[in-house]
Short mmCIF file of C-alpha atoms and ligand atoms in Angstrom, two decimals:
data_model
loop_
_atom_site.label_atom_id
_atom_site.label_comp_id
_atom_site.label_asym_id
_atom_site.label_seq_id
_atom_site.Cartn_x
_atom_site.Cartn_y
_atom_site.Cartn_z
CA MET W 1 18.38 6.90 0.66
CA PHE W 2 21.91 5.90 1.63
CA GLU W 3 23.93 6.84 4.65
CA LEU W 4 27.62 7.03 3.84
CA ARG W 5 29.51 6.35 7.07
CA THR W 6 32.88 7.83 6.17
CA ASP W 7 34.21 7.08 9.67
CA TYR W 8 34.45 3.42 8.54
CA LEU W 9 36.89 4.32 5.73
CA GLU W 10 40.55 3.71 6.54
CA ASP W 11 43.06 6.52 5.92
CA LEU W 12 40.16 8.87 5.34
CA THR W 13 40.69 12.18 3.53
CA PRO W 14 38.10 14.71 2.31
CA GLU W 15 39.02 13.75 -1.28
CA MET W 16 38.36 10.07 -0.54
CA ALA W 17 34.93 10.93 0.94
CA ILE W 18 34.01 12.91 -2.20
CA SER W 19 35.20 10.09 -4.42
CA VAL W 20 33.08 7.49 -2.56
CA LEU W 21 30.12 9.87 -2.62
CA LYS W 22 30.53 10.09 -6.39
CA ASP W 23 30.66 6.27 -6.66
CA VAL W 24 27.48 5.94 -4.61
CA ARG W 25 25.76 8.51 -6.84
CA GLU W 26 26.76 6.67 -10.00
CA ALA W 27 25.64 3.32 -8.63
CA ALA W 28 22.36 4.48 -7.09
CA GLY W 29 21.38 7.38 -9.34
CA ALA W 30 21.71 11.07 -8.57
CA GLU W 31 18.09 11.29 -7.37
CA VAL W 32 18.76 8.90 -4.44
CA PRO W 33 19.58 11.11 -1.45
CA VAL W 34 22.78 10.50 0.49
CA ILE W 35 23.45 11.36 4.14
CA VAL W 36 27.16 11.85 4.71
CA THR W 37 28.28 11.12 8.25
CA CYS W 38 31.71 11.12 9.86
CA ARG W 39 30.77 9.99 13.32
CA ASP W 40 32.70 11.18 16.36
CA GLY W 41 34.25 8.22 18.23
CA ARG W 42 32.51 9.41 21.40
CA GLU W 43 29.14 8.92 19.72
CA GLY W 44 29.78 5.57 18.08
CA GLY W 45 32.28 6.43 15.33
CA ALA W 46 34.12 3.40 13.91
CA ILE W 47 37.57 5.03 13.59
CA ASP W 48 38.25 7.82 16.03
CA TYR W 49 39.33 10.56 13.58
CA PRO W 50 40.22 14.02 14.92
CA GLU W 51 37.58 16.71 14.82
CA THR W 52 39.40 18.84 12.25
CA LEU W 53 39.39 15.95 9.76
CA ARG W 54 35.78 15.02 10.47
CA ILE W 55 34.59 18.58 9.90
CA ALA W 56 36.73 18.89 6.76
CA VAL W 57 35.12 15.72 5.38
CA LEU W 58 31.61 17.03 6.07
CA LEU W 59 32.39 20.44 4.53
CA ALA W 60 33.75 18.68 1.44
CA ALA W 61 30.60 16.54 1.22
CA LEU W 62 28.46 19.66 1.55
CA GLY W 63 30.40 21.29 -1.26
CA ALA W 64 30.04 18.15 -3.41
CA GLY W 65 26.24 18.30 -3.15
CA ALA W 66 25.36 15.67 -0.51
CA GLN W 67 21.67 16.06 0.29
CA PHE W 68 22.29 15.67 4.05
CA VAL W 69 25.28 15.92 6.35
CA ASP W 70 25.09 14.63 9.91
CA VAL W 71 26.90 16.61 12.62
CA GLU W 72 26.79 15.72 16.30
CA TYR W 73 24.84 18.42 18.16
CA ALA W 74 27.50 18.38 20.90
CA ASN W 75 30.09 19.40 18.27
CA PHE W 76 27.84 21.79 16.37
CA VAL W 77 27.41 24.01 19.43
CA LYS W 78 31.17 24.76 19.38
CA PRO W 79 31.30 28.24 17.78
CA ASP W 80 34.09 27.47 15.26
CA VAL W 81 32.41 24.25 14.05
CA ARG W 82 29.07 25.93 13.80
CA HIS W 83 30.49 28.88 11.87
CA LYS W 84 32.21 26.67 9.27
CA ILE W 85 29.13 24.49 8.75
CA GLU W 86 26.73 27.43 8.49
CA VAL W 87 28.93 29.26 5.97
CA GLN W 88 29.13 26.17 3.76
CA LEU W 89 25.39 25.50 4.13
CA ALA W 90 24.69 29.05 2.92
CA TRP W 91 26.44 28.13 -0.35
CA ASN W 92 24.57 24.82 -0.73
CA ALA W 93 20.92 25.58 -0.22
CA THR W 94 19.76 22.07 -1.21
CA CYS W 95 21.75 20.38 1.55
CA ARG W 96 20.13 19.82 4.92
CA LEU W 97 21.85 19.49 8.22
CA VAL W 98 21.11 16.57 10.53
CA LEU W 99 21.96 17.43 14.15
CA SER W 100 22.40 14.21 16.04
CA ALA W 101 22.78 13.03 19.63
CA HIS W 102 23.45 9.46 20.76
CA ASP W 103 23.42 7.64 24.07
CA PHE W 104 24.83 4.11 23.88
CA ASN W 105 24.29 3.44 27.59
CA GLY W 106 20.65 4.27 28.18
CA THR W 107 18.05 6.99 27.87
CA PHE W 108 18.75 10.73 27.71
CA ASP W 109 18.09 12.59 30.96
CA ASP W 110 15.45 14.74 29.28
CA LEU W 111 14.66 13.73 25.71
CA ASP W 112 12.09 16.47 25.10
CA ARG W 113 14.40 19.23 26.34
CA LEU W 114 17.26 17.97 24.18
CA TYR W 115 14.94 17.92 21.18
CA ARG W 116 13.85 21.52 21.83
CA GLU W 117 17.47 22.64 22.24
CA ILE W 118 18.45 21.10 18.91
CA ARG W 119 15.43 22.65 17.18
CA ALA W 120 16.30 26.04 18.64
CA ALA W 121 19.99 25.75 17.67
CA HIS W 122 19.19 25.45 13.96
CA PRO W 123 15.47 25.40 13.12
CA GLN W 124 16.03 24.12 9.54
CA ALA W 125 18.05 21.12 10.72
CA VAL W 126 16.66 17.62 11.20
CA PRO W 127 17.02 16.66 14.89
CA LYS W 128 18.23 13.08 15.25
CA LEU W 129 18.01 11.58 18.74
CA VAL W 130 19.14 8.01 19.26
CA TYR W 131 19.33 6.35 22.66
CA THR W 132 19.55 2.82 24.03
CA ALA W 133 16.38 1.05 25.17
CA ARG W 134 17.19 -1.33 28.00
CA HIS W 135 13.54 -2.42 28.01
CA ILE W 136 10.80 -2.08 25.40
CA ASN W 137 9.02 0.32 27.77
CA ASP W 138 11.95 2.75 27.23
CA CYS W 139 10.72 3.15 23.63
CA PHE W 140 7.55 5.02 24.62
CA ALA W 141 9.41 8.33 25.04
CA ALA W 142 10.80 8.03 21.49
CA LEU W 143 7.42 7.09 20.03
CA ASP W 144 5.74 10.00 21.86
CA LEU W 145 8.30 12.49 20.60
CA LEU W 146 8.04 11.30 17.01
CA HIS W 147 4.24 11.34 17.19
CA GLY W 148 4.08 14.81 18.72
CA CYS W 149 6.84 16.74 16.97
CA GLU W 150 6.29 19.03 14.03
CA GLY W 151 8.65 18.97 11.11
CA ASP W 152 11.16 16.33 10.13
CA ALA W 153 12.85 14.37 12.90
CA ILE W 154 14.63 11.10 13.48
CA VAL W 155 14.07 9.44 16.87
CA LEU W 156 15.20 5.86 17.38
CA CYS W 157 16.13 3.43 20.13
CA MET W 158 19.11 1.12 19.85
CA GLY W 159 19.31 -2.43 21.17
CA GLU W 160 17.02 -5.42 20.73
CA ALA W 161 14.47 -3.82 23.05
CA GLY W 162 14.39 -0.77 20.76
CA LEU W 163 13.31 -2.63 17.64
CA ILE W 164 9.76 -1.24 17.53
CA SER W 165 11.08 2.33 17.36
CA ARG W 166 12.92 1.40 14.16
CA LEU W 167 10.00 -0.50 12.64
CA LEU W 168 7.39 2.15 13.50
CA ALA W 169 9.37 5.24 12.46
CA ARG W 170 7.59 5.37 9.11
CA LYS W 171 4.12 5.02 10.64
CA LEU W 172 4.85 7.89 13.04
CA GLY W 173 6.25 10.19 10.37
CA GLY W 174 9.96 9.86 11.16
CA LEU W 175 12.07 11.21 8.31
CA VAL W 176 14.13 8.02 8.06
CA THR W 177 14.85 4.80 9.86
CA PHE W 178 18.12 2.91 9.48
CA ALA W 179 18.66 -0.59 8.12
CA SER W 180 21.85 -2.49 7.44
CA LEU W 181 22.65 -3.96 4.02
CA ASP W 182 23.10 -7.40 5.58
CA GLU W 183 23.51 -9.10 8.97
CA ALA W 184 27.26 -8.41 9.06
CA SER W 185 27.24 -4.70 8.19
CA GLY W 186 25.09 -3.12 10.90
CA THR W 187 26.33 0.21 12.21
CA ALA W 188 24.36 0.30 15.48
CA PRO W 189 22.99 -2.27 17.96
CA GLY W 190 19.53 -3.58 17.04
CA GLN W 191 19.53 -2.64 13.35
CA VAL W 192 17.62 -5.00 11.06
CA THR W 193 18.56 -5.66 7.45
CA ILE W 194 16.98 -3.85 4.52
CA GLY W 195 15.65 -7.24 3.34
CA GLN W 196 13.85 -7.85 6.65
CA PHE W 197 12.48 -4.32 6.61
CA LYS W 198 11.00 -4.69 3.15
CA ASP W 199 9.97 -8.35 3.05
CA LEU W 200 9.19 -9.31 6.64
CA TYR W 201 8.14 -5.96 8.13
CA ARG W 202 6.31 -4.62 5.06
CA HIS W 203 8.07 -1.27 5.29
CA ASP W 204 6.96 0.03 1.91
CA SER W 205 3.26 -0.40 2.74
CA ILE W 206 3.26 1.15 6.22
CA ASP W 207 1.55 4.48 6.79
CA ALA W 208 -0.07 6.42 9.64
CA GLU W 209 -3.20 4.25 9.40
CA THR W 210 -1.43 0.90 9.72
CA GLU W 211 -2.95 -1.24 12.48
CA LEU W 212 -0.49 -3.09 14.68
CA PHE W 213 -0.26 -6.60 16.08
CA GLY W 214 2.57 -8.53 17.68
CA VAL W 215 3.93 -11.39 19.69
CA ILE W 216 4.79 -10.55 23.30
CA ALA W 217 7.50 -12.91 24.55
CA ASP W 218 10.97 -13.24 26.05
CA PRO W 219 12.89 -14.43 24.12
CA VAL W 220 11.08 -13.43 20.94
CA GLY W 221 13.73 -13.64 18.20
CA HIS W 222 12.95 -17.26 17.34
CA SER W 223 9.20 -16.73 16.94
CA LEU W 224 7.72 -17.61 13.55
CA SER W 225 4.53 -15.64 14.26
CA PRO W 226 5.76 -12.42 12.55
CA VAL W 227 6.53 -14.27 9.31
CA ILE W 228 3.20 -16.04 9.08
CA HIS W 229 0.94 -13.17 10.10
CA ASN W 230 2.76 -10.62 7.94
CA ALA W 231 2.65 -13.02 4.98
CA CYS W 232 -1.13 -13.27 5.36
CA PHE W 233 -1.56 -9.51 5.82
CA ALA W 234 0.46 -8.97 2.64
CA GLU W 235 -1.48 -11.60 0.69
CA GLN W 236 -4.80 -9.99 1.62
CA LEU W 237 -3.47 -6.45 1.05
CA MET W 238 -4.33 -5.52 4.63
CA ASN W 239 -2.87 -2.34 6.10
CA ARG W 240 -1.63 -4.25 9.13
CA LEU W 241 1.77 -5.07 10.55
CA TYR W 242 2.81 -7.79 13.00
CA LEU W 243 5.86 -7.15 15.20
CA PRO W 244 8.09 -9.10 17.58
CA LEU W 245 7.66 -7.45 21.00
CA LEU W 246 10.41 -8.35 23.45
CA VAL W 247 8.85 -7.75 26.89
CA GLN W 248 11.45 -8.71 29.49
CA GLY W 249 10.62 -9.15 33.17
CA GLY W 250 7.40 -10.36 34.72
CA ARG W 251 3.91 -9.19 35.55
CA ASP W 252 4.80 -5.55 36.33
CA GLU W 253 6.72 -5.00 33.10
CA LEU W 254 3.97 -6.66 31.05
CA PHE W 255 1.29 -4.54 32.72
CA ALA W 256 3.35 -1.36 32.15
CA PHE W 257 3.80 -2.26 28.48
CA LEU W 258 0.11 -2.98 27.87
CA ASP W 259 -0.94 0.13 29.83
CA GLY W 260 1.53 2.12 27.73
CA LEU W 261 0.00 0.87 24.50
CA GLN W 262 -3.55 1.48 25.67
CA ALA W 263 -2.65 5.04 26.68
CA ARG W 264 -1.54 5.67 23.08
CA PRO W 265 -4.49 4.87 20.82
CA TRP W 266 -2.66 6.52 17.90
CA LEU W 267 -0.32 3.53 17.82
CA ALA W 268 -3.38 1.43 16.89
CA PHE W 269 -2.22 -1.80 18.52
CA ARG W 270 -5.13 -4.22 18.13
CA GLY W 271 -4.06 -7.72 19.00
CA PHE W 272 -1.28 -9.89 20.37
CA SER W 273 0.00 -13.41 20.55
CA ILE W 274 1.29 -13.91 24.09
CA THR W 275 3.76 -16.60 25.00
CA ILE W 276 6.48 -17.52 27.49
CA PRO W 277 6.69 -16.12 30.18
CA HIS W 278 3.51 -14.01 30.11
CA LYS W 279 0.63 -16.42 29.43
CA HIS W 280 -0.53 -16.48 33.05
CA SER W 281 -0.10 -12.77 33.79
CA LEU W 282 -2.21 -11.96 30.76
CA LEU W 283 -5.33 -13.37 32.44
CA GLU W 284 -4.74 -11.18 35.49
CA TYR W 285 -4.25 -8.12 33.29
CA VAL W 286 -7.48 -8.67 31.41
CA ARG W 287 -9.38 -9.22 34.68
CA THR W 288 -7.99 -6.02 36.23
CA GLN W 289 -9.17 -4.14 33.13
CA GLY W 290 -12.68 -5.55 33.50
CA GLY W 291 -12.23 -7.45 30.23
CA ASN W 292 -13.38 -10.88 29.10
CA VAL W 293 -11.51 -14.15 29.51
CA GLU W 294 -12.74 -17.02 27.35
CA PRO W 295 -14.10 -19.73 29.76
CA LEU W 296 -11.71 -22.48 28.66
CA ALA W 297 -8.73 -20.10 28.93
CA GLU W 298 -9.91 -19.45 32.49
CA GLN W 299 -10.03 -23.19 33.18
CA ILE W 300 -6.61 -23.75 31.58
CA GLY W 301 -5.23 -20.84 33.58
CA ALA W 302 -3.41 -19.37 30.58
CA ALA W 303 -4.24 -17.39 27.45
CA ASN W 304 -2.16 -16.87 24.32
CA THR W 305 -4.19 -14.21 22.53
CA LEU W 306 -5.14 -10.68 23.56
CA ILE W 307 -7.50 -8.47 21.59
CA LEU W 308 -7.66 -4.75 22.35
CA GLY W 309 -10.58 -4.08 20.02
CA SER W 310 -10.42 -4.02 16.24
CA PRO W 311 -12.89 -3.72 13.36
CA ALA W 312 -13.31 -7.50 13.65
CA THR W 313 -14.25 -7.30 17.30
CA SER W 314 -15.60 -3.77 17.60
CA HIS W 315 -18.27 -4.97 20.02
CA GLU W 316 -15.47 -5.46 22.54
CA SER W 317 -14.43 -2.17 24.07
CA GLN W 318 -12.55 -3.98 26.85
CA PRO W 319 -9.56 -6.28 26.35
CA ALA W 320 -10.38 -9.93 25.72
CA ALA W 321 -8.17 -12.99 26.23
CA TYR W 322 -8.41 -16.31 24.40
CA ASN W 323 -6.51 -19.56 24.25
CA THR W 324 -6.10 -20.73 20.66
CA ASP W 325 -3.45 -23.38 21.56
CA TYR W 326 -5.92 -26.04 22.64
CA ALA W 327 -8.28 -25.40 19.73
CA GLY W 328 -5.33 -25.40 17.31
CA ALA W 329 -4.16 -28.76 18.58
CA LEU W 330 -7.61 -30.33 18.77
CA ASP W 331 -8.52 -29.15 15.28
CA ALA W 332 -5.24 -30.55 13.89
CA ILE W 333 -6.07 -33.94 15.41
CA THR W 334 -9.75 -34.05 14.45
CA ALA W 335 -8.97 -33.00 10.87
CA ALA W 336 -6.31 -35.71 10.53
CA MET W 337 -8.46 -38.41 12.17
CA GLY W 338 -11.58 -37.38 10.27
CA ILE W 339 -13.66 -36.89 13.42
CA THR W 340 -15.41 -34.01 15.20
CA ARG W 341 -14.58 -33.08 18.80
CA ASP W 342 -17.40 -35.38 19.90
CA GLY W 343 -15.22 -38.19 18.56
CA PHE W 344 -12.88 -37.70 21.56
CA CYS W 345 -15.65 -38.90 23.88
CA ASP W 346 -14.39 -42.05 25.70
CA MET W 347 -11.24 -42.14 23.51
CA SER W 348 -8.15 -43.38 25.41
CA ILE W 349 -5.53 -40.64 25.09
CA ALA W 350 -1.95 -40.65 26.41
CA VAL W 351 -0.59 -37.15 26.99
CA VAL W 352 3.18 -37.05 27.55
CA GLY W 353 4.25 -33.95 29.48
CA ALA W 354 2.57 -31.83 32.14
CA GLY W 355 3.56 -28.27 31.23
CA GLY W 356 1.57 -25.38 29.77
CA VAL W 357 0.73 -26.95 26.39
CA SER W 358 -0.16 -30.22 28.06
CA ARG W 359 -2.53 -28.39 30.39
CA ALA W 360 -4.30 -26.73 27.45
CA LEU W 361 -4.72 -30.03 25.59
CA VAL W 362 -5.82 -31.97 28.65
CA ALA W 363 -8.49 -29.29 29.29
CA GLY W 364 -9.71 -29.66 25.69
CA PHE W 365 -9.68 -33.49 25.73
CA THR W 366 -11.46 -33.85 29.08
CA ASP W 367 -13.96 -31.16 28.05
CA ALA W 368 -14.85 -33.48 25.15
CA GLY W 369 -15.15 -36.52 27.46
CA ALA W 370 -11.87 -38.35 26.65
CA GLN W 371 -10.15 -40.85 28.99
CA VAL W 372 -6.79 -39.17 29.51
CA THR W 373 -3.62 -40.48 31.15
CA ILE W 374 -0.82 -37.98 31.76
CA TYR W 375 2.78 -39.22 31.73
CA ASN W 376 5.51 -36.93 33.00
CA ARG W 377 9.13 -36.94 34.10
CA THR W 378 8.20 -35.07 37.27
CA VAL W 379 5.42 -37.31 38.50
CA GLU W 380 4.08 -34.76 41.04
CA ARG W 381 3.37 -32.37 38.17
CA ALA W 382 1.44 -35.07 36.31
CA GLU W 383 -0.45 -35.85 39.52
CA GLN W 384 -1.44 -32.22 40.02
CA LEU W 385 -2.61 -31.80 36.43
CA ALA W 386 -4.50 -35.10 36.59
CA ALA W 387 -6.22 -33.98 39.79
CA ASP W 388 -7.28 -30.66 38.21
CA PHE W 389 -8.98 -32.37 35.28
CA GLY W 390 -9.99 -35.80 36.66
CA CYS W 391 -7.43 -37.90 34.71
CA ALA W 392 -5.06 -40.77 35.44
CA HIS W 393 -1.31 -40.16 35.71
CA ALA W 394 2.03 -42.02 35.67
CA GLY W 395 5.78 -41.53 35.25
CA LEU W 396 7.54 -41.76 31.88
CA ASP W 397 8.66 -45.35 32.56
CA ALA W 398 5.01 -46.47 32.40
CA LEU W 399 5.09 -45.62 28.66
CA ALA W 400 6.76 -49.03 28.18
CA SER W 401 3.30 -50.61 28.50
CA LEU W 402 1.42 -47.85 26.69
CA ASP W 403 -1.85 -48.70 24.98
CA ALA W 404 -3.91 -45.77 23.71
CA ARG W 405 -5.86 -44.75 20.62
CA LEU W 406 -4.16 -41.35 20.55
CA VAL W 407 -0.65 -40.48 21.80
CA VAL W 408 0.33 -36.82 22.21
CA ASN W 409 3.82 -35.51 22.94
CA CYS W 410 3.73 -32.24 24.86
CA THR W 411 7.36 -32.31 25.99
CA SER W 412 10.31 -30.73 24.21
CA ILE W 413 11.92 -34.15 23.70
CA GLY W 414 12.77 -34.49 20.00
CA MET W 415 12.86 -30.74 19.41
CA HIS W 416 15.87 -29.29 17.60
CA PRO W 417 18.71 -29.89 18.48
CA ASP W 418 17.55 -32.94 20.50
CA VAL W 419 16.40 -34.65 17.28
CA ASP W 420 17.66 -38.17 18.09
CA HIS W 421 15.33 -38.69 21.05
CA SER W 422 11.70 -39.71 21.40
CA PRO W 423 9.67 -39.74 24.61
CA VAL W 424 7.82 -42.94 23.62
CA PRO W 425 9.50 -46.39 23.25
CA GLN W 426 9.40 -47.49 19.60
CA GLU W 427 8.01 -50.97 20.50
CA VAL W 428 4.69 -49.65 21.82
CA LEU W 429 3.77 -47.80 18.62
CA LYS W 430 1.03 -49.67 16.70
CA PRO W 431 -0.87 -49.30 13.41
CA ASP W 432 -4.19 -48.51 15.13
CA MET W 433 -2.72 -45.48 16.92
CA ALA W 434 -2.74 -41.83 15.97
CA VAL W 435 0.40 -40.01 17.15
CA PHE W 436 0.53 -36.23 17.48
CA ASP W 437 3.74 -34.37 18.29
CA THR W 438 3.41 -30.73 19.38
CA VAL W 439 7.06 -30.16 18.51
CA TYR W 440 7.28 -28.44 15.10
CA ASN W 441 11.03 -28.10 14.66
CA PRO W 442 11.77 -30.49 12.98
CA ALA W 443 8.45 -31.07 11.26
CA GLU W 444 8.95 -34.86 11.43
CA THR W 445 10.39 -35.76 14.83
CA LEU W 446 11.91 -39.14 15.66
CA LEU W 447 8.62 -40.03 17.41
CA LEU W 448 6.68 -39.34 14.20
CA LYS W 449 9.22 -41.19 12.03
CA GLN W 450 8.94 -44.27 14.23
CA ALA W 451 5.14 -44.00 14.41
CA ARG W 452 4.97 -43.77 10.61
CA ALA W 453 7.24 -46.83 10.34
CA ALA W 454 4.91 -48.70 12.72
CA GLY W 455 1.95 -47.88 10.45
CA ALA W 456 0.38 -45.38 12.87
CA GLN W 457 -1.28 -42.18 11.71
CA THR W 458 0.96 -39.16 12.32
CA ILE W 459 0.11 -35.49 12.92
CA ASP W 460 2.90 -32.90 13.14
CA GLY W 461 3.27 -29.80 15.29
CA ILE W 462 3.15 -27.44 12.31
CA ALA W 463 -0.53 -28.32 11.91
CA MET W 464 -1.14 -27.12 15.49
CA PHE W 465 1.02 -24.05 15.00
CA VAL W 466 -0.81 -23.09 11.82
CA ASN W 467 -4.23 -23.77 13.37
CA GLN W 468 -3.59 -21.62 16.43
CA ALA W 469 -2.27 -18.88 14.15
CA MET W 470 -5.35 -19.24 11.92
CA ALA W 471 -7.58 -18.80 14.98
CA GLN W 472 -5.57 -15.74 16.03
CA PHE W 473 -5.67 -14.27 12.55
CA HIS W 474 -9.45 -14.57 12.61
CA LEU W 475 -9.62 -12.90 16.03
CA PHE W 476 -7.28 -10.15 14.80
CA THR W 477 -9.01 -9.39 11.51
CA GLY W 478 -12.39 -11.12 11.34
CA ALA W 479 -11.14 -12.73 8.11
CA PRO W 480 -9.81 -16.24 7.52
CA GLY W 481 -6.06 -16.67 7.05
CA ASN W 482 -4.48 -18.91 4.43
CA PRO W 483 -3.35 -22.19 6.06
CA THR W 484 -1.43 -23.33 2.97
CA LEU W 485 0.57 -20.09 2.89
CA MET W 486 1.17 -20.26 6.65
CA ARG W 487 2.45 -23.83 6.48
CA GLN W 488 4.72 -23.00 3.55
CA VAL W 489 6.14 -19.95 5.32
CA VAL W 490 6.85 -22.03 8.45
CA LEU W 491 8.56 -24.77 6.42
CA ASP W 492 10.63 -22.16 4.52
CA SER W 493 11.67 -20.50 7.79
CA LEU W 494 12.66 -23.81 9.41
CA ARG W 495 14.77 -24.63 6.36
P1 LIG R 501 6.68 -26.39 29.55
O1 LIG R 501 5.52 -25.79 30.26
O2 LIG R 501 8.04 -25.91 29.91
O3 LIG R 501 6.64 -28.00 29.80
C1 LIG R 501 7.67 -28.82 29.31
C2 LIG R 501 7.30 -30.28 29.50
O4 LIG R 501 8.32 -31.06 28.88
C3 LIG R 501 7.24 -30.71 30.95
O5 LIG R 501 6.28 -31.71 31.09
C4 LIG R 501 8.66 -31.25 31.19
O6 LIG R 501 8.72 -32.22 32.22
C5 LIG R 501 8.91 -31.93 29.86
N1 LIG R 501 10.32 -32.08 29.56
C6 LIG R 501 11.17 -31.11 29.15
N2 LIG R 501 12.40 -31.62 28.94
C7 LIG R 501 12.32 -32.95 29.23
C8 LIG R 501 13.25 -34.02 29.21
N3 LIG R 501 14.52 -33.82 28.85
N4 LIG R 501 12.83 -35.25 29.56
C9 LIG R 501 11.55 -35.46 29.92
N5 LIG R 501 10.61 -34.49 29.97
C10 LIG R 501 11.00 -33.24 29.62
O7 LIG R 501 6.56 -26.21 27.99
P2 LIG R 501 5.22 -26.06 27.13
O8 LIG R 501 4.89 -24.61 26.98
O9 LIG R 501 4.18 -26.97 27.67
O10 LIG R 501 5.72 -26.57 25.69
C11 LIG R 501 5.95 -27.95 25.47
C12 LIG R 501 6.29 -28.19 24.02
O11 LIG R 501 5.16 -27.87 23.22
C13 LIG R 501 7.40 -27.27 23.48
O12 LIG R 501 8.64 -27.90 23.60
C14 LIG R 501 7.04 -27.07 22.02
O13 LIG R 501 7.80 -27.94 21.21
C15 LIG R 501 5.60 -27.46 21.94
N6 LIG R 501 4.74 -26.34 21.47
C16 LIG R 501 4.19 -26.46 20.25
C17 LIG R 501 3.37 -25.45 19.77
C18 LIG R 501 2.76 -25.58 18.40
O14 LIG R 501 2.04 -24.68 17.98
N7 LIG R 501 2.98 -26.67 17.71
C19 LIG R 501 3.09 -24.32 20.55
C20 LIG R 501 3.69 -24.23 21.81
C21 LIG R 501 4.51 -25.25 22.25
P3 LIG R 501 8.96 -31.77 33.74
O15 LIG R 501 7.62 -31.36 34.28
O16 LIG R 501 9.49 -33.01 34.40
O17 LIG R 501 9.95 -30.64 33.72
#
């Protein structure tokens, strides 16, 4: 289906609209439906054409056999507009009216009442209600309406926070959702491209039964999790979809979002990757729900995976939280070094950084009996982490005399665009060391380049990223993911 936005055409006339409609038909095939729209400037129209011209264009499109014409409900209720449209519709029985309402500033005062008014005004019309989500929690009203309404309807939320309403329209039976042809040609805030819809968000394979997963974060746009999980769902022909879920705010907003999802079992959200800034609040949420927190996640004080119950984990009726970061990192290291986790026992390990990832790795290393020293810019943070897990600590300057079997970078030093820096002085890197960098963009950081040049064994952050995603995929589905595909997808995305 195409939407022909005639309000974007300069020097518009009804004849021009018919001519472009004809061109679209010839290019796309007569069987491809076309919605003809000439949007009022007050509701987002590109060029603010007068009402007489806009209505003349729509009447001409109706007469030329457009399958749909979109009229703003606020204009349709004017008796003269309504009369003209209804007379022309009577002559073109195959054309359907779309009665639309838009709010570019926020939510409608009463979405359900507006929907009922539009239905009552012209029962054969397709109601189209589009408002702006300032927060993802604003989308629930749109999802509820689409889920509950009978007959064709279009209900969408604009803005980045409204993305799920666009991506889930098909699952919930919405007549259409809107995509742009490319990044530059969007006609409303928050639209994704047709390519992303089809390739990344698996639009053609979504139906009412599709189970949902997603990454909860703020910001979320940079996350590679949707590409890798959706690639694996597609490869295994699973009726599952993984979404970016922008949850802004803190604990209260996260709790409201998760409560909202749990109150709507028909959405079929089953599992989540959780990252900045919600990793700590997740534990509290799961505890308040009487759910299970994996013991090491409890010790780390953060979880990155939430399961709400799926075929893979049907024994869990309550939410469950896990931390796959530490296991992902440890498995990447043990696989590369050819050891089991027992091999960490008494190993001297230098961990650079004292943030969230560092905490997860230090918990894993000390759990396996390693001798860990934590180096950090803010020495007090290193001291606190060292005290929690019984390790040694020092400032970054002490790295000048570093001597360890395994060196791990858990800082963002070396991450794009800071690619010319390394947290570890080149001189201390030796052939008998293994060096692991959690940074995965770029895949080979300066630290890893210099370690390789020194003859040390190197392990990149993509290995950790893929491993933690593999562990999540297993928790989500009960099936193994494809690490080769995941790694390739990450490399392609970084390129
Ligand atoms: P975090 O909690 O914000 O901690 C950041 C750490 O980096 C702190 O120790 C901080 O030191 C240090 N740091 C930041 N900028 C620095 C600078 N300019 N000079 C010296 N130290 C600096 O972040 P996180 O969640 O632990 O993430 C750390 C890194 O892990 C990320 O940058 C990311 O590349 C990587 N990561 C990888 C994966 C994966 O799957 N491969 C997953 C998640 C994260 P202070 O305490 O002094 O501020």
